[in-house]
């Protein structure tokens, strides 16, 4: 049987130049490098320049992805931008990226699922491709979380950073089995009962302010490991695979301890979990594509390997994508 698959043909990322170390943070708030490293694994994060908007980070990552795919903006029919830190309330940041890339055709829109946003966006783009509606899609995760941090709240401001990552998907016919290259399966969930555990305390319809991140860290931590383990097993079962079949897992980079706990519960060696949290902290929707890009560019992930991407974020939202590169 021949079926349409979304093949990953390009990848790219962008990190702002400014590196903010834990030591720098400790000059302004009551924290230490030792506390942050021990509790989170984070050593430093990137902070966007005042003139850099989420659309700029996203456009820079998208341009890298186009170069790596050997395509131009004229080839792209769909842009989905996962972000919780849009340039403006409207129009969508995706339409700004569309214009910044010089695209005058196609369709662009934002998708909001906080840290799971990139996984959700991949799922939506994959369905556009599998239904035959489009042939080429640009999927981006981009965030400037530094703009929604309460820099006096040490329990949240040490955790996040800014950045963007992007992939280009192209329709390709496959045999329909798990040896195909491309997105093999997507699995996404949400449960709004947990709205209050991780949220921004502002917004146009509630307070008419932008607001700051508020989080019940311990409870988020507990649900993160539960959901990340559950969704990994679910997607493997749907595809008649086991953990041993995976070459790599690219987890959302929220906390090194969450990643270690997930690896332990999944009984997978920790060196199969790719991490960038030490250098970039939690970049929300951008963390998975940034980490994916880095591991492909440094040669760890190779063509033909089986990779599980997974994330969990505010909402709660969570999900996984199974890819054979
Ligand atoms: N420096 C020093 N001490 C601190 C800091 C800090 N930066 N932050 C908190 N503390 C203190 C607390 O005040 C508390 O002190 P107390 O015992 O005197 O009250 C103590 O450290 C322990 O605090 P906990 O919150 O219990 O620490 P915990 O070990 O749970 O670590 C953390 C906190 C890192 C936030 C952890 O709970 C976590 O990672 N949670 C999940 C976060 C996450 O996954 N977010 C992802 C979603 S992101 C998204 O969707 C946008």
Coordinates of C-alpha atoms in Angstrom, one line a residue, residues 4-322:
X4 CA 1.3 9.9 2.0
X5 CA 3.9 10.7 4.6
X6 CA 5.5 13.9 5.9
X7 CA 9.2 13.7 5.3
X8 CA 11.5 16.0 7.3
X9 CA 13.6 17.7 4.6
X10 CA 15.0 20.7 6.4
X11 CA 15.9 21.8 10.0
X12 CA 17.1 25.0 11.5
X13 CA 17.4 26.9 14.8
X14 CA 18.2 30.3 16.1
X15 CA 19.5 31.3 19.6
X16 CA 19.9 35.0 20.5
X17 CA 23.5 36.1 21.1
X18 CA 23.2 37.2 24.7
X19 CA 24.1 34.4 27.2
X20 CA 22.7 34.9 30.7
X21 CA 24.5 32.7 33.2
X22 CA 23.2 31.5 36.6
X23 CA 25.9 33.7 38.2
X24 CA 24.5 36.8 36.4
X25 CA 21.0 35.9 37.7
X26 CA 22.3 35.5 41.2
X27 CA 23.4 39.1 41.3
X28 CA 19.8 40.3 41.2
X29 CA 17.8 37.6 43.0
X30 CA 18.3 35.3 46.0
X31 CA 19.6 32.2 44.2
X32 CA 22.8 30.4 43.4
X33 CA 24.4 28.6 40.5
X34 CA 24.6 25.5 42.7
X35 CA 20.8 25.5 43.5
X36 CA 19.8 26.0 39.8
X37 CA 22.2 23.4 38.5
X38 CA 21.2 20.8 41.1
X39 CA 17.4 21.3 40.8
X40 CA 17.2 21.9 37.1
X41 CA 20.4 21.1 35.2
X42 CA 20.4 24.7 33.8
X43 CA 23.7 26.6 33.6
X44 CA 22.8 29.4 31.3
X45 CA 20.1 30.6 28.9
X46 CA 19.8 33.0 25.9
X47 CA 17.9 36.2 26.1
X48 CA 16.6 38.0 23.0
X49 CA 17.8 41.6 22.4
X50 CA 15.2 44.3 23.1
X51 CA 14.8 44.8 19.4
X52 CA 14.4 41.1 18.7
X53 CA 10.8 39.8 18.5
X54 CA 9.5 36.3 18.4
X55 CA 8.9 36.7 14.7
X56 CA 12.6 37.6 14.2
X57 CA 13.7 34.5 16.1
X58 CA 11.2 32.4 14.1
X59 CA 12.3 33.9 10.8
X60 CA 16.0 33.2 11.5
X61 CA 15.3 29.6 12.3
X62 CA 13.0 29.2 9.2
X63 CA 15.7 30.6 6.9
X64 CA 18.2 28.0 8.3
X65 CA 15.6 25.3 7.6
X66 CA 15.0 26.5 4.1
X67 CA 18.8 26.4 3.4
X68 CA 19.1 22.9 4.8
X69 CA 16.1 21.8 2.7
X70 CA 17.6 23.5 -0.4
X71 CA 14.2 25.1 -0.9
X72 CA 13.0 28.8 -1.1
X73 CA 10.0 30.5 0.5
X74 CA 8.2 30.1 -2.8
X75 CA 8.0 26.3 -2.1
X76 CA 6.2 26.7 1.2
X77 CA 2.4 26.4 1.2
X78 CA 1.8 26.4 5.0
X79 CA 3.4 27.9 8.0
X80 CA 2.4 26.9 11.5
X81 CA 4.1 28.8 14.3
X82 CA 3.8 27.4 17.8
X83 CA 4.3 30.2 20.3
X84 CA 2.9 31.5 23.6
X85 CA 4.8 34.8 23.3
X86 CA 3.4 36.3 20.0
X87 CA 4.6 39.7 18.8
X88 CA 1.1 41.1 19.3
X89 CA -2.3 39.8 20.4
X90 CA -3.1 39.8 16.7
X91 CA -2.4 39.3 13.8
X92 CA -0.7 36.0 14.2
X93 CA 3.1 36.0 14.5
X94 CA 3.1 33.4 11.7
X95 CA 1.8 36.0 9.2
X96 CA 4.6 38.3 10.2
X97 CA 7.1 35.5 9.6
X98 CA 5.4 34.9 6.2
X99 CA 6.0 38.5 5.3
X100 CA 9.6 38.5 6.7
X101 CA 10.4 35.5 4.5
X102 CA 9.0 37.3 1.5
X103 CA 6.1 34.8 1.0
X104 CA 3.1 36.2 -0.8
X105 CA 1.1 33.0 -1.1
X106 CA 0.0 30.1 1.1
X107 CA -1.4 30.2 4.6
X108 CA 0.1 31.0 8.0
X109 CA -1.3 30.8 11.5
X110 CA -0.2 30.4 15.1
X111 CA -0.9 27.5 17.4
X112 CA -0.9 27.8 21.1
X113 CA -0.2 24.7 23.3
X114 CA 2.6 26.2 25.4
X115 CA 5.6 23.8 25.7
X116 CA 3.8 21.1 23.7
X117 CA 3.1 23.6 20.9
X118 CA 5.7 22.3 18.4
X119 CA 4.4 18.7 18.9
X120 CA 0.9 19.9 18.3
X121 CA 2.0 21.9 15.2
X122 CA 3.8 18.9 13.7
X123 CA 0.6 16.9 14.2
X124 CA -1.6 19.5 12.4
X125 CA 0.9 20.0 9.5
X126 CA 1.2 16.2 9.2
X127 CA -2.5 15.9 8.8
X128 CA -2.6 18.6 6.1
X129 CA 0.0 16.6 4.2
X130 CA -1.5 13.2 4.7
X131 CA -4.9 14.5 3.5
X132 CA -3.2 15.7 0.3
X133 CA -4.2 19.3 0.9
X134 CA -0.6 20.6 0.8
X135 CA 2.8 19.3 -0.2
X136 CA 5.3 21.4 1.8
X137 CA 5.0 22.9 5.3
X138 CA 7.2 25.0 7.6
X139 CA 6.6 24.2 11.2
X140 CA 8.2 26.5 13.8
X141 CA 8.5 26.7 17.6
X142 CA 9.6 30.2 18.7
X143 CA 9.5 32.0 22.0
X144 CA 10.7 35.0 23.9
X145 CA 9.7 33.9 27.4
X146 CA 12.1 36.5 28.9
X147 CA 9.3 39.0 28.2
X148 CA 6.7 37.1 30.4
X149 CA 9.0 36.3 33.3
X150 CA 8.6 38.0 36.7
X151 CA 12.3 38.7 37.3
X152 CA 11.6 39.0 41.0
X153 CA 10.1 35.4 41.2
X154 CA 13.1 33.1 41.7
X155 CA 11.0 30.0 41.4
X156 CA 10.2 30.7 37.7
X157 CA 12.6 33.3 36.3
X158 CA 15.6 31.0 36.5
X159 CA 13.9 28.3 34.4
X160 CA 13.3 29.8 30.9
X161 CA 15.1 31.2 27.9
X162 CA 14.5 32.5 24.4
X163 CA 15.0 30.8 21.0
X164 CA 13.5 29.2 17.9
X165 CA 13.6 26.0 15.9
X166 CA 12.0 25.0 12.6
X167 CA 11.5 22.0 10.4
X168 CA 10.3 21.7 6.8
X169 CA 7.9 18.8 5.9
X170 CA 7.4 17.5 2.4
X171 CA 4.8 15.1 1.1
X172 CA 6.3 11.8 0.0
X173 CA 4.7 8.4 -0.8
X174 CA 5.7 5.6 1.6
X175 CA 4.7 1.9 2.0
X176 CA 2.7 2.6 5.1
X177 CA 4.9 0.6 7.4
X178 CA 7.3 1.7 10.1
X179 CA 10.3 1.5 7.8
X180 CA 9.1 4.6 5.9
X181 CA 11.0 7.8 6.4
X182 CA 9.0 10.7 7.9
X183 CA 6.4 11.2 10.5
X184 CA 5.1 7.8 11.4
X185 CA 2.6 8.8 14.1
X186 CA 1.4 11.7 16.3
X187 CA -0.4 11.5 19.6
X188 CA -1.6 14.7 21.3
X189 CA -3.7 15.4 24.5
X190 CA -5.0 18.1 26.7
X191 CA -6.8 18.3 30.0
X192 CA -8.0 21.8 31.0
X193 CA -8.6 20.9 34.6
X194 CA -5.0 21.7 35.3
X195 CA -5.2 25.3 33.9
X196 CA -4.2 26.9 37.2
X197 CA -1.0 24.9 37.8
X198 CA 0.9 26.6 35.0
X199 CA -0.4 29.8 33.4
X200 CA 0.3 33.4 32.7
X201 CA -1.7 35.7 35.0
X202 CA -2.7 38.2 32.3
X203 CA -4.3 38.4 28.9
X204 CA -6.6 40.6 26.7
X205 CA -9.9 39.2 27.9
X206 CA -9.1 38.8 31.6
X207 CA -6.8 41.6 32.8
X208 CA -5.9 43.5 29.6
X209 CA -2.3 43.1 30.6
X210 CA 0.4 40.7 29.3
X211 CA 1.0 39.1 32.7
X212 CA 3.7 36.8 34.1
X213 CA 4.2 33.1 34.3
X214 CA 2.9 31.5 37.5
X215 CA 3.6 27.9 38.3
X216 CA 3.1 25.3 41.0
X217 CA 6.5 23.7 40.2
X218 CA 6.2 20.6 42.3
X219 CA 2.8 19.6 40.9
X220 CA 3.8 20.4 37.4
X221 CA 6.9 18.2 37.8
X222 CA 4.9 15.3 39.0
X223 CA 2.3 15.4 36.2
X224 CA 5.1 16.0 33.6
X225 CA 6.8 12.7 34.3
X226 CA 3.5 10.8 34.5
X227 CA 2.2 12.2 31.1
X228 CA 5.6 12.0 29.3
X229 CA 5.9 8.3 30.2
X230 CA 2.3 7.5 29.4
X231 CA 2.4 9.2 26.0
X232 CA 5.6 7.5 25.0
X233 CA 4.1 4.0 25.8
X234 CA 0.9 4.9 24.0
X235 CA 2.5 5.9 20.7
X236 CA 4.9 2.9 20.8
X237 CA 1.9 0.6 21.4
X238 CA -0.1 2.1 18.5
X239 CA 2.8 1.3 16.2
X240 CA 3.6 -2.1 17.6
X241 CA 7.0 -0.9 18.8
X242 CA 8.9 -1.1 22.1
X243 CA 11.3 1.3 23.8
X244 CA 14.2 -0.9 22.5
X245 CA 13.3 0.1 18.9
X246 CA 14.0 3.8 19.6
X247 CA 17.3 5.2 18.7
X248 CA 16.7 8.6 20.4
X249 CA 14.2 10.5 22.5
X250 CA 14.0 14.3 22.3
X251 CA 12.1 15.4 25.3
X252 CA 10.9 18.9 26.0
X253 CA 13.7 20.6 27.9
X254 CA 11.9 21.7 31.1
X255 CA 14.1 20.2 33.8
X256 CA 17.0 17.7 33.7
X257 CA 15.4 15.8 36.6
X258 CA 12.2 15.4 34.7
X259 CA 14.1 14.0 31.8
X260 CA 16.1 11.6 34.1
X261 CA 12.9 10.5 35.9
X262 CA 11.2 9.9 32.5
X263 CA 14.2 7.8 31.3
X264 CA 14.2 5.8 34.5
X265 CA 10.5 5.0 34.3
X266 CA 10.8 4.1 30.6
X267 CA 13.8 2.0 31.3
X268 CA 15.8 3.7 28.5
X269 CA 19.5 4.6 29.0
X270 CA 19.8 8.3 29.8
X271 CA 22.3 8.8 27.0
X272 CA 19.5 8.2 24.5
X273 CA 17.7 11.3 25.8
X274 CA 19.1 14.3 24.0
X275 CA 19.5 17.4 26.2
X276 CA 20.3 21.0 25.6
X277 CA 18.7 22.3 28.8
X278 CA 22.1 23.1 30.4
X279 CA 22.8 25.8 27.7
X280 CA 19.4 27.1 26.7
X281 CA 17.1 26.4 29.7
X282 CA 13.3 25.9 28.9
X283 CA 12.5 27.6 25.6
X284 CA 8.9 26.2 25.7
X285 CA 7.6 25.4 22.2
X286 CA 11.2 26.0 20.8
X287 CA 12.9 23.5 23.0
X288 CA 12.2 20.3 20.9
X289 CA 13.1 21.7 17.5
X290 CA 16.2 23.4 18.8
X291 CA 17.4 20.1 20.4
X292 CA 16.4 18.1 17.3
X293 CA 18.4 20.5 15.0
X294 CA 21.4 20.4 17.2
X295 CA 21.5 16.6 17.4
X296 CA 21.1 16.3 13.6
X297 CA 23.7 18.9 12.9
X298 CA 26.3 17.3 15.2
X299 CA 25.8 13.9 13.6
X300 CA 24.2 12.1 16.5
X301 CA 20.9 11.5 14.7
X302 CA 21.3 9.8 11.4
X303 CA 19.1 9.2 8.4
X304 CA 17.0 6.1 9.0
X305 CA 17.0 6.3 12.8
X306 CA 13.8 6.1 14.9
X307 CA 13.2 9.2 17.1
X308 CA 10.5 10.0 19.6
X309 CA 9.8 13.7 20.2
X310 CA 7.7 14.4 23.3
X311 CA 6.6 17.4 25.3
X312 CA 4.3 18.5 28.1
X313 CA 3.1 22.1 28.9
X314 CA 0.5 24.4 30.3
X315 CA -3.1 23.5 29.9
X316 CA -2.1 20.8 30.5
X317 CA -1.2 19.7 27.1
X318 CA 1.1 16.9 26.1
X319 CA 2.0 14.8 23.1
X320 CA 4.5 12.8 21.1
X321 CA 5.6 12.3 17.5
X322 CA 7.4 9.3 16.2

